[in-house]
PDB file of C-alpha atoms in Angstrom:
ATOM      1  CA  UNK A   1       0.136   0.009   0.054  1.00 54.00           C
ATOM      2  CA  UNK A   2       1.316   3.491  -0.952  1.00 84.00           C
ATOM      3  CA  UNK A   3       2.260   6.103   1.663  1.00 85.00           C
ATOM      4  CA  UNK A   4      -0.294   8.335   0.182  1.00 89.00           C
ATOM      5  CA  UNK A   5      -3.248   5.935   0.641  1.00 93.00           C
ATOM      6  CA  UNK A   6      -2.069   5.111   4.131  1.00 92.00           C
ATOM      7  CA  UNK A   7      -1.697   8.952   5.023  1.00 92.00           C
ATOM      8  CA  UNK A   8      -5.234   9.646   3.838  1.00 93.00           C
ATOM      9  CA  UNK A   9      -6.598   6.755   5.609  1.00 95.00           C
ATOM     10  CA  UNK A  10      -5.293   7.944   8.783  1.00 94.00           C
ATOM     11  CA  UNK A  11      -6.717  11.597   8.303  1.00 94.00           C
ATOM     12  CA  UNK A  12     -10.079  10.041   7.483  1.00 96.00           C
ATOM     13  CA  UNK A  13      -9.928   7.681  10.414  1.00 95.00           C
ATOM     14  CA  UNK A  14      -8.711  10.766  12.672  1.00 96.00           C
ATOM     15  CA  UNK A  15     -12.001  12.753  11.686  1.00 95.00           C
ATOM     16  CA  UNK A  16     -14.248   9.864  12.128  1.00 95.00           C
ATOM     17  CA  UNK A  17     -13.088   9.389  15.603  1.00 94.00           C
ATOM     18  CA  UNK A  18     -12.964  13.209  16.279  1.00 94.00           C
ATOM     19  CA  UNK A  19     -16.730  13.094  15.289  1.00 93.00           C
ATOM     20  CA  UNK A  20     -17.595  10.175  17.661  1.00 91.00           C
ATOM     21  CA  UNK A  21     -15.818  11.561  20.580  1.00 90.00           C
ATOM     22  CA  UNK A  22     -16.737  15.035  20.487  1.00 90.00           C
ATOM     23  CA  UNK A  23     -20.309  14.360  19.205  1.00 88.00           C
ATOM     24  CA  UNK A  24     -22.422  17.407  20.005  1.00 86.00           C
ATOM     25  CA  UNK A  25     -19.649  19.685  21.157  1.00 88.00           C
ATOM     26  CA  UNK A  26     -19.233  22.212  18.233  1.00 92.00           C
ATOM     27  CA  UNK A  27     -16.545  24.038  19.973  1.00 94.00           C
ATOM     28  CA  UNK A  28     -14.247  20.782  20.368  1.00 92.00           C
ATOM     29  CA  UNK A  29     -15.050  19.627  16.998  1.00 94.00           C
ATOM     30  CA  UNK A  30     -13.713  22.843  15.451  1.00 96.00           C
ATOM     31  CA  UNK A  31     -10.625  22.751  17.435  1.00 96.00           C
ATOM     32  CA  UNK A  32      -9.863  19.243  16.749  1.00 95.00           C
ATOM     33  CA  UNK A  33     -10.539  19.697  12.949  1.00 96.00           C
ATOM     34  CA  UNK A  34      -7.987  22.644  12.910  1.00 97.00           C
ATOM     35  CA  UNK A  35      -5.377  20.644  14.908  1.00 95.00           C
ATOM     36  CA  UNK A  36      -5.763  17.651  12.587  1.00 95.00           C
ATOM     37  CA  UNK A  37      -5.444  19.901   9.559  1.00 95.00           C
ATOM     38  CA  UNK A  38      -2.421  21.804  10.915  1.00 95.00           C
ATOM     39  CA  UNK A  39      -0.624  18.681  11.794  1.00 92.00           C
ATOM     40  CA  UNK A  40      -1.045  17.055   8.452  1.00 93.00           C
ATOM     41  CA  UNK A  41      -0.193  20.129   6.671  1.00 94.00           C
ATOM     42  CA  UNK A  42       2.873  20.819   8.542  1.00 93.00           C
ATOM     43  CA  UNK A  43       4.153  17.192   7.487  1.00 90.00           C
ATOM     44  CA  UNK A  44       3.118  17.544   3.961  1.00 90.00           C
ATOM     45  CA  UNK A  45       6.543  17.773   2.601  1.00 91.00           C
ATOM     46  CA  UNK A  46       8.083  14.639   4.290  1.00 89.00           C
ATOM     47  CA  UNK A  47       9.666  12.315   1.896  1.00 89.00           C
ATOM     48  CA  UNK A  48      11.688  10.249   3.967  1.00 91.00           C
ATOM     49  CA  UNK A  49       9.976   6.888   4.394  1.00 91.00           C
ATOM     50  CA  UNK A  50      10.835   6.439   8.006  1.00 93.00           C
ATOM     51  CA  UNK A  51       9.552   9.840   8.907  1.00 92.00           C
ATOM     52  CA  UNK A  52       6.181   9.108   7.013  1.00 92.00           C
ATOM     53  CA  UNK A  53       5.821   5.877   8.669  1.00 93.00           C
ATOM     54  CA  UNK A  54       6.547   7.777  12.311  1.00 93.00           C
ATOM     55  CA  UNK A  55       3.893  10.022  11.505  1.00 93.00           C
ATOM     56  CA  UNK A  56       1.191   7.368  10.326  1.00 93.00           C
ATOM     57  CA  UNK A  57       2.130   5.551  13.728  1.00 94.00           C
ATOM     58  CA  UNK A  58       1.530   8.657  15.811  1.00 94.00           C
ATOM     59  CA  UNK A  59      -1.827   9.434  13.954  1.00 94.00           C
ATOM     60  CA  UNK A  60      -3.294   5.841  14.552  1.00 94.00           C
ATOM     61  CA  UNK A  61      -1.907   5.889  18.018  1.00 95.00           C
ATOM     62  CA  UNK A  62      -3.568   9.420  18.646  1.00 94.00           C
ATOM     63  CA  UNK A  63      -6.917   8.159  17.392  1.00 94.00           C
ATOM     64  CA  UNK A  64      -6.803   5.010  19.867  1.00 93.00           C
ATOM     65  CA  UNK A  65      -5.980   7.386  22.736  1.00 92.00           C
ATOM     66  CA  UNK A  66      -8.752   9.786  21.703  1.00 92.00           C
ATOM     67  CA  UNK A  67     -11.307   6.957  21.365  1.00 91.00           C
ATOM     68  CA  UNK A  68      -9.926   5.167  24.618  1.00 90.00           C
ATOM     69  CA  UNK A  69      -9.714   8.052  27.296  1.00 89.00           C
ATOM     70  CA  UNK A  70     -11.774  11.222  26.125  1.00 88.00           C
ATOM     71  CA  UNK A  71     -14.962  11.606  27.847  1.00 86.00           C
ATOM     72  CA  UNK A  72     -17.375  14.406  27.998  1.00 86.00           C
ATOM     73  CA  UNK A  73     -19.202  16.061  30.807  1.00 86.00           C
ATOM     74  CA  UNK A  74     -22.345  17.997  29.972  1.00 84.00           C
ATOM     75  CA  UNK A  75     -23.894  20.348  32.665  1.00 85.00           C
ATOM     76  CA  UNK A  76     -27.615  19.199  33.367  1.00 88.00           C
ATOM     77  CA  UNK A  77     -28.384  21.665  36.604  1.00 88.00           C
ATOM     78  CA  UNK A  78     -26.189  24.154  38.398  1.00 87.00           C
ATOM     79  CA  UNK A  79     -24.581  21.491  40.445  1.00 87.00           C
ATOM     80  CA  UNK A  80     -25.360  18.163  38.267  1.00 90.00           C
ATOM     81  CA  UNK A  81     -23.377  16.903  35.407  1.00 89.00           C
ATOM     82  CA  UNK A  82     -23.814  14.151  32.756  1.00 86.00           C
ATOM     83  CA  UNK A  83     -21.068  12.024  31.829  1.00 85.00           C
ATOM     84  CA  UNK A  84     -21.037  10.539  28.290  1.00 85.00           C
ATOM     85  CA  UNK A  85     -19.103   7.652  27.652  1.00 82.00           C
ATOM     86  CA  UNK A  86     -18.727   5.731  24.412  1.00 82.00           C
ATOM     87  CA  UNK A  87     -18.359   2.043  23.772  1.00 83.00           C
ATOM     88  CA  UNK A  88     -14.633   2.177  23.428  1.00 84.00           C
ATOM     89  CA  UNK A  89     -14.083   4.047  26.566  1.00 84.00           C
ATOM     90  CA  UNK A  90     -11.346   2.209  28.471  1.00 82.00           C
ATOM     91  CA  UNK A  91     -12.600   1.311  31.947  1.00 79.00           C
ATOM     92  CA  UNK A  92     -10.374   0.739  34.898  1.00 78.00           C
ATOM     93  CA  UNK A  93     -11.129  -1.983  37.141  1.00 80.00           C
ATOM     94  CA  UNK A  94     -12.255  -0.206  40.576  1.00 78.00           C
ATOM     95  CA  UNK A  95     -11.383  -1.621  43.624  1.00 76.00           C
ATOM     96  CA  UNK A  96     -13.590  -0.480  46.572  1.00 78.00           C
ATOM     97  CA  UNK A  97     -11.758   0.990  49.712  1.00 79.00           C
ATOM     98  CA  UNK A  98     -11.508  -1.394  52.566  1.00 81.00           C
ATOM     99  CA  UNK A  99     -10.569   0.580  55.893  1.00 81.00           C
ATOM    100  CA  UNK A 100     -10.140  -2.698  57.766  1.00 85.00           C
ATOM    101  CA  UNK A 101      -7.212  -3.967  55.268  1.00 82.00           C
ATOM    102  CA  UNK A 102      -3.830  -3.787  57.210  1.00 82.00           C
ATOM    103  CA  UNK A 103      -1.208  -1.784  55.060  1.00 76.00           C
ATOM    104  CA  UNK A 104       2.173  -3.559  54.952  1.00 77.00           C
ATOM    105  CA  UNK A 105       4.952  -1.462  56.284  1.00 76.00           C
ATOM    106  CA  UNK A 106       7.253  -0.142  54.009  1.00 76.00           C
ATOM    107  CA  UNK A 107      10.534  -1.114  53.713  1.00 74.00           C
ATOM    108  CA  UNK A 108      13.000   1.154  55.626  1.00 68.00           C
ATOM    109  CA  UNK A 109      15.660   2.528  53.585  1.00 68.00           C
ATOM    110  CA  UNK A 110      19.066   1.257  53.880  1.00 67.00           C
ATOM    111  CA  UNK A 111      21.614   3.535  55.228  1.00 66.00           C
ATOM    112  CA  UNK A 112      24.487   4.046  53.027  1.00 69.00           C
ATOM    113  CA  UNK A 113      27.882   2.546  54.190  1.00 69.00           C
ATOM    114  CA  UNK A 114      30.157   5.056  55.395  1.00 68.00           C
ATOM    115  CA  UNK A 115      33.895   4.806  54.728  1.00 68.00           C
ATOM    116  CA  UNK A 116      35.823   3.901  57.832  1.00 58.00           C
TER     117      UNK A 116
END
C-alpha cells in the first residue's frame, strides 16, 4: 500500500474518531478539526519513508488514545453533570476502599555505608 493511501486513511480515521468522541460539542469539533489539519499540513513535505511511517504510527496512536480516554461532561443543572461514555472508552477496574485491611509496612531505607 502506498504511503499516500495510508496517510489519507489515517486522516479519515482521525476525523471519524473526532466526530464520535466530540459528538454534540461544536467548539471541540472545530478545534480538533483545525489541529488535525495543521498537523497534516505541517508534515506535507516529508519525503523520508521512516519519518512518514513514524507520522502514520503517531496518527493511529492518537486516534486510539482519543477513542479510549476522552469523555464528555455536560452540565444538566447548576450542580449536576452528565458523563458521556462511548463503547470504546477504557474502563479501569475499580477496587473499593477497605478501611479494615492492614497496609504492609514500607521497607525502611538502607543506610549508606560510610567509609571508615
